[in-house]
């Protein structure tokens, strides 16, 4: 491995807490991060992609994406089909080799493993993770009548530290692999993408930098001076100029720029389907600007030279649905399609929050959601910052907030999505919704979570518990097969330290009990023991079969809760947490 790539791998491994893994495993995580990591949503983990071990059939990492969502269980697929009526699927595979050359035999092994993955009667033995993925693949093809927009796509990434030079033999082997998959008639397109050292370095550096774009914005008017806003414009932007603002260099939509939008992509509901129909019809396409409320972009940096604009570190805070529909119909867009655009330059968080609330108030988003997803997030960020090292976690209420901050361990960064999943599992006792119905949990913002008067301590506890659990997985203190049950493990852990009935979320008793939980979780020996007991309880509840299709059900959650209650009854000391002095260290911030 060349020195530059080695240096980047070391930096990545340190930031993501992978130092204790061997270099092969580190490189598998690195390759997965560079190639398919950008398809993950808020709260998803790179470790969920990596399957390299015995029985991996030559595949080191794998992701299945349906309707833009990273899929972990079949129930997610069923939910997406119910909501949208269609399936648009992508299968993404990675082979990671640290060697300094592209190996024809390795390419052959990789392509055979991918081909075997789609066979009804596979020839190769599969490990548990690959079997789970194959079950999801089968579920997708069982819904083939829903392939209304074409068959799935397949991408194979072969990552080495060498240089791809279009060697005739390697190209022939690559093309043969693609054709073999196309001949199955299972895919609309198949791509084999070789990545060498130069590609690795370019993609990694791109991932570290703030997103920036240049575009032509001629049809605009300047907004008069506004306090705390350096510049602001309102106008019409050609869709052909808008698309690069929401796409990365590899043609995928930039998920991170919609982070501050209070609603995620709602798939093709009635409104979005109507919008898509407008763009599909040549006679109505040119009227798009008259029929759409448009997009609001807030940029931290903005420079204009004549009609040429440069923006950096920007967010689309209103217009998430519009942007996704435009991206979906990108093949038919032309210069007649104009997008109403509000472009605002400010670094003032209060101004940003007020714009988010105001521009989304016209939608069906509830008032309590708007408040919970703005002001409450600011309180959480300040609370997380009040803890001194080594108990500091970083609440990233804005996308990529700590992305380029040196000295911040990436595993300590807590996103709203990951926090909601952990909190819902531990304190709402709904681990089955943590992945399958994540949006349903978000709909309860301002009520069951992010309540205006809630104590902040339970949110820190949930984030800390997830951080500690992921640490045990990364460093192989807990078998990675338990990852499928991580949300149920969080629930069982909370029951050990804080059995029901729970104190009110706004009570001092909740704060006191959370401080005791924090002490236990930061104690390496005690927390490892607690997680092992929680994992064992969940494993017994599952009968030793950690099948995601069983785990992600309300019935299984009830089974876990029943065992938690039985355990609490057997151990009278768990009925109330004994008082002990807190060792939590918090600075004055």
Coordinates of N, CA and C in Angstrom, one line a residue, residues 392-539:
X392 N -17.4 13.2 26.7 CA -17.9 14.2 25.7 C -18.4 13.4 24.5
X393 N -19.7 13.7 24.1 CA -20.2 13.3 22.8 C -20.6 14.5 22.1
X394 N -20.7 14.4 20.8 CA -20.9 15.6 20.0 C -22.3 15.5 19.2
X395 N -23.2 16.3 19.6 CA -24.5 16.3 19.0 C -24.5 17.1 17.7
X396 N -24.7 16.5 16.6 CA -24.6 17.1 15.3 C -26.0 17.5 14.8
X397 N -26.5 18.6 15.2 CA -27.8 19.0 14.8 C -27.9 19.5 13.4
X398 N -26.7 19.9 12.8 CA -26.7 20.2 11.4 C -25.7 19.3 10.7
X399 N -26.1 18.9 9.5 CA -25.3 17.9 8.7 C -23.8 18.4 8.6
X400 N -22.9 17.4 8.8 CA -21.5 17.7 8.6 C -20.9 18.8 9.6
X401 N -21.6 19.0 10.7 CA -21.2 20.1 11.6 C -19.8 19.9 12.1
X402 N -19.5 18.6 12.4 CA -18.2 18.3 12.9 C -17.3 17.6 11.9
X403 N -17.7 17.6 10.7 CA -17.1 16.8 9.7 C -15.6 17.1 9.5
X404 N -15.3 18.4 9.5 CA -13.9 18.8 9.2 C -13.2 19.4 10.5
X405 N -13.8 19.1 11.6 CA -13.2 19.6 12.9 C -12.2 18.6 13.3
X406 N -11.0 19.0 13.5 CA -9.9 18.1 13.8 C -10.0 17.7 15.3
X407 N -9.6 16.5 15.6 CA -9.6 16.1 17.0 C -10.9 15.5 17.5
X408 N -11.9 15.4 16.6 CA -13.2 14.9 17.0 C -13.3 13.4 16.5
X409 N -13.4 12.5 17.4 CA -13.5 11.1 17.0 C -14.9 10.9 16.4
X410 N -15.0 10.5 15.2 CA -16.2 10.4 14.4 C -17.3 9.5 15.1
X411 N -16.8 8.5 15.9 CA -17.7 7.6 16.5 C -18.4 8.3 17.7
X412 N -17.9 9.4 18.1 CA -18.6 10.2 19.2 C -19.6 11.2 18.7
X413 N -19.7 11.3 17.4 CA -20.7 12.2 16.8 C -22.1 11.6 16.8
X414 N -23.0 12.3 17.3 CA -24.4 11.7 17.4 C -25.3 12.5 16.5
X415 N -25.9 11.9 15.6 CA -26.9 12.5 14.7 C -28.3 12.4 15.2
X416 N -29.2 13.3 14.8 CA -30.6 13.2 15.3 C -31.2 11.9 15.0
X417 N -30.9 11.4 13.8 CA -31.5 10.1 13.4 C -31.1 9.0 14.3
X418 N -29.8 8.9 14.6 CA -29.3 7.8 15.5 C -29.8 8.0 16.9
X419 N -29.9 9.3 17.3 CA -30.4 9.5 18.7 C -31.9 9.1 18.8
X420 N -32.7 9.4 17.8 CA -34.1 9.1 17.8 C -34.3 7.5 17.9
X421 N -33.5 6.8 17.1 CA -33.6 5.4 17.1 C -33.2 4.8 18.5
X422 N -32.1 5.3 19.1 CA -31.7 4.8 20.4 C -32.7 5.2 21.5
X423 N -33.2 6.4 21.4 CA -34.1 6.9 22.5 C -35.4 6.1 22.4
X424 N -35.9 5.9 21.1 CA -37.2 5.1 21.0 C -37.0 3.7 21.5
X425 N -35.9 3.1 21.3 CA -35.6 1.7 21.7 C -35.6 1.7 23.2
X426 N -34.9 2.6 23.9 CA -34.7 2.5 25.3 C -35.9 3.1 26.1
X427 N -36.4 4.2 25.8 CA -37.3 4.9 26.6 C -38.8 4.9 26.1
X428 N -39.0 4.7 24.8 CA -40.3 4.5 24.3 C -40.6 3.0 24.2
X429 N -39.6 2.2 24.4 CA -39.7 0.7 24.3 C -40.3 0.2 23.0
X430 N -39.7 0.8 21.9 CA -40.2 0.5 20.6 C -39.0 0.2 19.6
X431 N -38.1 -0.8 20.0 CA -37.0 -1.1 19.1 C -37.4 -1.6 17.8
X432 N -38.6 -2.2 17.6 CA -39.0 -2.7 16.3 C -39.3 -1.6 15.4
X433 N -39.5 -0.3 15.8 CA -39.7 0.8 14.9 C -38.4 1.5 14.6
X434 N -37.3 1.2 15.2 CA -36.1 1.9 15.1 C -35.6 2.0 13.7
X435 N -35.8 0.9 12.9 CA -35.5 0.9 11.5 C -36.7 0.9 10.6
X436 N -37.6 0.0 10.9 CA -38.7 -0.3 10.0 C -39.6 0.9 9.9
X437 N -40.0 1.6 11.0 CA -40.9 2.7 11.0 C -40.3 4.0 11.6
X438 N -39.1 4.2 11.2 CA -38.4 5.4 11.7 C -39.2 6.7 11.6
X439 N -39.8 6.9 10.4 CA -40.5 8.1 10.2 C -41.7 8.2 11.1
X440 N -42.3 7.1 11.5 CA -43.5 7.2 12.4 C -43.0 7.7 13.8
X441 N -41.8 7.3 14.2 CA -41.3 7.9 15.4 C -41.1 9.4 15.3
X442 N -40.5 9.8 14.2 CA -40.2 11.2 13.9 C -41.5 12.0 14.0
X443 N -42.6 11.4 13.5 CA -43.9 12.1 13.5 C -44.4 12.5 14.9
X444 N -43.8 11.8 15.9 CA -44.2 12.1 17.3 C -43.3 13.1 18.0
X445 N -42.4 13.8 17.2 CA -41.6 14.8 17.8 C -42.4 15.9 18.4
X446 N -42.0 16.3 19.6 CA -42.8 17.3 20.3 C -43.8 16.8 21.3
X447 N -44.0 15.4 21.2 CA -44.9 14.8 22.1 C -44.2 13.7 22.9
X448 N -44.0 12.5 22.2 CA -43.3 11.4 22.9 C -41.8 11.6 23.0
X449 N -41.3 12.4 22.1 CA -39.8 12.7 22.2 C -39.6 14.2 21.8
X450 N -38.5 14.7 22.3 CA -38.2 16.1 22.1 C -39.3 17.0 22.7
X451 N -39.9 16.6 23.8 CA -40.9 17.4 24.4 C -40.3 18.7 25.0
X452 N -41.0 19.8 24.9 CA -40.4 21.1 25.3 C -39.8 21.1 26.8
X453 N -40.5 20.3 27.7 CA -40.1 20.3 29.1 C -39.3 19.0 29.5
X454 N -39.0 18.2 28.5 CA -38.2 17.0 28.8 C -36.9 17.3 29.4
X455 N -36.4 16.4 30.4 CA -35.1 16.5 30.8 C -34.2 16.0 29.7
X456 N -33.0 16.6 29.6 CA -32.1 16.3 28.5 C -31.3 15.0 28.8
X457 N -31.2 14.6 30.0 CA -30.3 13.5 30.4 C -30.7 12.2 29.7
X458 N -32.0 11.8 29.5 CA -32.3 10.6 28.9 C -31.8 10.5 27.4
X459 N -31.7 11.7 26.8 CA -31.2 11.7 25.4 C -29.7 11.4 25.4
X460 N -29.0 12.0 26.3 CA -27.6 11.7 26.4 C -27.4 10.2 26.7
X461 N -28.2 9.7 27.6 CA -28.0 8.3 28.0 C -28.2 7.4 26.8
X462 N -29.3 7.7 26.0 CA -29.5 6.9 24.8 C -28.4 6.9 23.8
X463 N -27.8 8.1 23.6 CA -26.7 8.3 22.7 C -25.5 7.6 23.2
X464 N -25.2 7.7 24.5 CA -24.1 7.1 25.2 C -24.2 5.5 25.1
X465 N -25.4 5.0 25.3 CA -25.6 3.6 25.3 C -25.3 3.0 23.9
X466 N -25.7 3.7 22.9 CA -25.5 3.3 21.5 C -24.0 3.4 21.2
X467 N -23.3 4.5 21.6 CA -21.9 4.6 21.4 C -21.1 3.5 22.1
X468 N -21.5 3.1 23.3 CA -20.8 2.1 24.0 C -21.0 0.7 23.3
X469 N -22.2 0.5 22.9 CA -22.6 -0.8 22.2 C -21.8 -0.9 20.9
X470 N -21.8 0.2 20.1 CA -21.0 0.1 18.9 C -19.5 -0.1 19.1
X471 N -19.0 0.5 20.2 CA -17.6 0.2 20.6 C -17.4 -1.3 20.8
X472 N -18.3 -1.9 21.5 CA -18.1 -3.4 21.7 C -18.2 -4.2 20.4
X473 N -19.0 -3.8 19.5 CA -19.1 -4.4 18.2 C -17.8 -4.2 17.4
X474 N -17.4 -3.0 17.3 CA -16.2 -2.6 16.5 C -15.0 -3.4 17.0
X475 N -14.8 -3.5 18.3 CA -13.6 -4.1 18.8 C -13.9 -5.6 19.2
X476 N -15.0 -6.1 18.7 CA -15.2 -7.6 18.7 C -15.3 -8.1 20.1
X477 N -15.8 -7.3 21.1 CA -16.1 -7.8 22.4 C -17.5 -8.4 22.4
X478 N -18.3 -8.1 21.5 CA -19.6 -8.7 21.3 C -19.6 -9.2 19.8
X479 N -20.2 -10.5 19.7 CA -20.2 -11.1 18.3 C -21.1 -10.2 17.4
X480 N -20.6 -9.9 16.2 CA -21.2 -9.0 15.2 C -22.6 -9.5 14.8
X481 N -22.9 -10.8 15.0 CA -24.3 -11.3 14.7 C -25.3 -10.6 15.6
X482 N -24.9 -10.1 16.8 CA -25.8 -9.4 17.6 C -26.2 -8.0 17.1
X483 N -25.5 -7.6 16.1 CA -25.8 -6.2 15.5 C -27.3 -6.1 15.1
X484 N -27.8 -7.2 14.5 CA -29.2 -7.2 14.1 C -30.1 -6.9 15.2
X485 N -29.7 -7.2 16.5 CA -30.6 -7.0 17.6 C -30.1 -5.9 18.5
X486 N -29.4 -4.9 17.9 CA -28.8 -3.9 18.8 C -29.8 -3.0 19.4
X487 N -31.0 -2.8 18.8 CA -32.0 -1.9 19.4 C -32.7 -2.6 20.5
X488 N -32.9 -3.9 20.4 CA -33.5 -4.7 21.5 C -32.5 -4.8 22.6
X489 N -31.2 -4.9 22.3 CA -30.2 -4.9 23.4 C -30.2 -3.6 24.2
X490 N -30.4 -2.5 23.5 CA -30.5 -1.2 24.2 C -31.7 -1.2 25.2
X491 N -32.8 -1.8 24.8 CA -34.0 -1.9 25.6 C -33.7 -2.7 26.9
X492 N -33.1 -3.9 26.6 CA -32.8 -4.8 27.7 C -31.8 -4.2 28.7
X493 N -30.9 -3.4 28.2 CA -29.9 -2.7 29.0 C -30.6 -1.7 29.9
X494 N -31.5 -0.9 29.4 CA -32.2 0.1 30.2 C -33.0 -0.6 31.3
X495 N -33.6 -1.8 31.0 CA -34.3 -2.5 32.1 C -33.5 -2.9 33.2
X496 N -32.2 -3.3 32.9 CA -31.3 -3.7 34.0 C -31.0 -2.5 35.0
X497 N -30.9 -1.3 34.4 CA -30.5 -0.1 35.2 C -31.7 0.7 35.6
X498 N -32.8 0.7 34.9 CA -34.0 1.5 35.2 C -35.2 0.7 34.8
X499 N -35.7 -0.2 35.6 CA -36.9 -1.0 35.3 C -38.1 -0.1 35.3
X500 N -39.2 -0.5 34.7 CA -40.4 0.2 34.7 C -41.1 0.1 36.1
X501 N -41.9 1.0 36.5 CA -42.4 2.2 35.7 C -41.3 3.3 35.6
X502 N -41.2 3.9 34.5 CA -40.2 5.0 34.3 C -40.7 6.3 35.0
X503 N -39.8 7.1 35.5 CA -40.2 8.4 35.9 C -40.6 9.2 34.8
X504 N -41.4 10.3 35.1 CA -41.8 11.2 34.0 C -40.6 11.8 33.3
X505 N -40.6 12.1 32.0 CA -39.5 12.6 31.3 C -39.1 14.0 31.8
X506 N -39.9 14.7 32.5 CA -39.6 16.1 32.9 C -39.3 16.1 34.4
X507 N -39.1 14.9 35.1 CA -39.0 14.9 36.5 C -37.5 14.9 36.9
X508 N -37.3 15.3 38.2 CA -36.0 15.3 38.7 C -35.5 13.8 39.0
X509 N -36.5 12.9 39.2 CA -36.1 11.5 39.5 C -35.6 10.9 38.2
X510 N -36.1 11.3 37.0 CA -35.5 10.8 35.8 C -34.1 11.3 35.6
X511 N -33.8 12.6 35.9 CA -32.5 13.1 35.9 C -31.5 12.3 36.8
X512 N -32.0 12.1 38.0 CA -31.1 11.4 39.0 C -30.8 10.0 38.5
X513 N -31.8 9.3 38.0 CA -31.5 7.9 37.6 C -30.7 7.8 36.3
X514 N -30.8 8.8 35.5 CA -30.0 8.9 34.3 C -28.5 9.1 34.6
X515 N -28.3 9.9 35.6 CA -26.9 10.2 36.0 C -26.2 8.9 36.5
X516 N -27.0 8.1 37.2 CA -26.4 6.8 37.7 C -26.2 5.9 36.5
X517 N -27.1 5.9 35.5 CA -26.8 5.1 34.3 C -25.6 5.6 33.5
X518 N -25.4 6.9 33.5 CA -24.2 7.4 32.8 C -22.9 6.9 33.5
X519 N -22.9 6.9 34.8 CA -21.7 6.4 35.5 C -21.5 4.9 35.1
X520 N -22.5 4.1 35.1 CA -22.4 2.7 34.8 C -21.9 2.5 33.4
X521 N -22.4 3.3 32.4 CA -22.0 3.1 31.0 C -20.6 3.5 30.7
X522 N -20.1 4.5 31.5 CA -18.7 5.0 31.2 C -17.7 4.1 31.9
X523 N -18.2 3.2 32.8 CA -17.3 2.2 33.4 C -17.1 1.0 32.5
X524 N -15.9 0.9 31.9 CA -15.7 -0.1 30.9 C -16.1 -1.5 31.3
X525 N -15.6 -1.9 32.5 CA -15.9 -3.3 33.0 C -17.4 -3.5 33.2
X526 N -18.0 -2.5 33.9 CA -19.4 -2.6 34.3 C -20.3 -2.6 33.0
X527 N -20.0 -1.7 32.1 CA -20.9 -1.6 30.9 C -20.8 -2.8 30.0
X528 N -19.6 -3.4 29.9 CA -19.4 -4.6 29.1 C -20.2 -5.7 29.7
X529 N -20.2 -5.8 31.0 CA -21.0 -6.9 31.7 C -22.5 -6.7 31.5
X530 N -22.9 -5.4 31.5 CA -24.4 -5.1 31.4 C -24.8 -5.4 29.9
X531 N -24.0 -5.1 28.9 CA -24.4 -5.3 27.6 C -24.4 -6.9 27.3
X532 N -23.4 -7.6 27.9 CA -23.4 -9.0 27.7 C -24.7 -9.7 28.2
X533 N -25.1 -9.2 29.4 CA -26.3 -9.7 30.0 C -27.5 -9.4 29.1
X534 N -27.5 -8.1 28.6 CA -28.7 -7.7 27.8 C -28.7 -8.5 26.5
X535 N -27.5 -8.8 25.9 CA -27.5 -9.5 24.6 C -27.9 -11.0 24.9
X536 N -27.5 -11.5 26.0 CA -27.9 -12.9 26.4 C -29.4 -13.0 26.5
X537 N -30.0 -12.0 27.2 CA -31.5 -12.0 27.4 C -32.2 -12.0 26.0
X538 N -31.7 -11.1 25.1 CA -32.4 -11.0 23.8 C -32.2 -12.3 23.0
X539 N -31.0 -12.8 23.1 CA -30.7 -14.1 22.4 C -31.6 -15.2 22.9

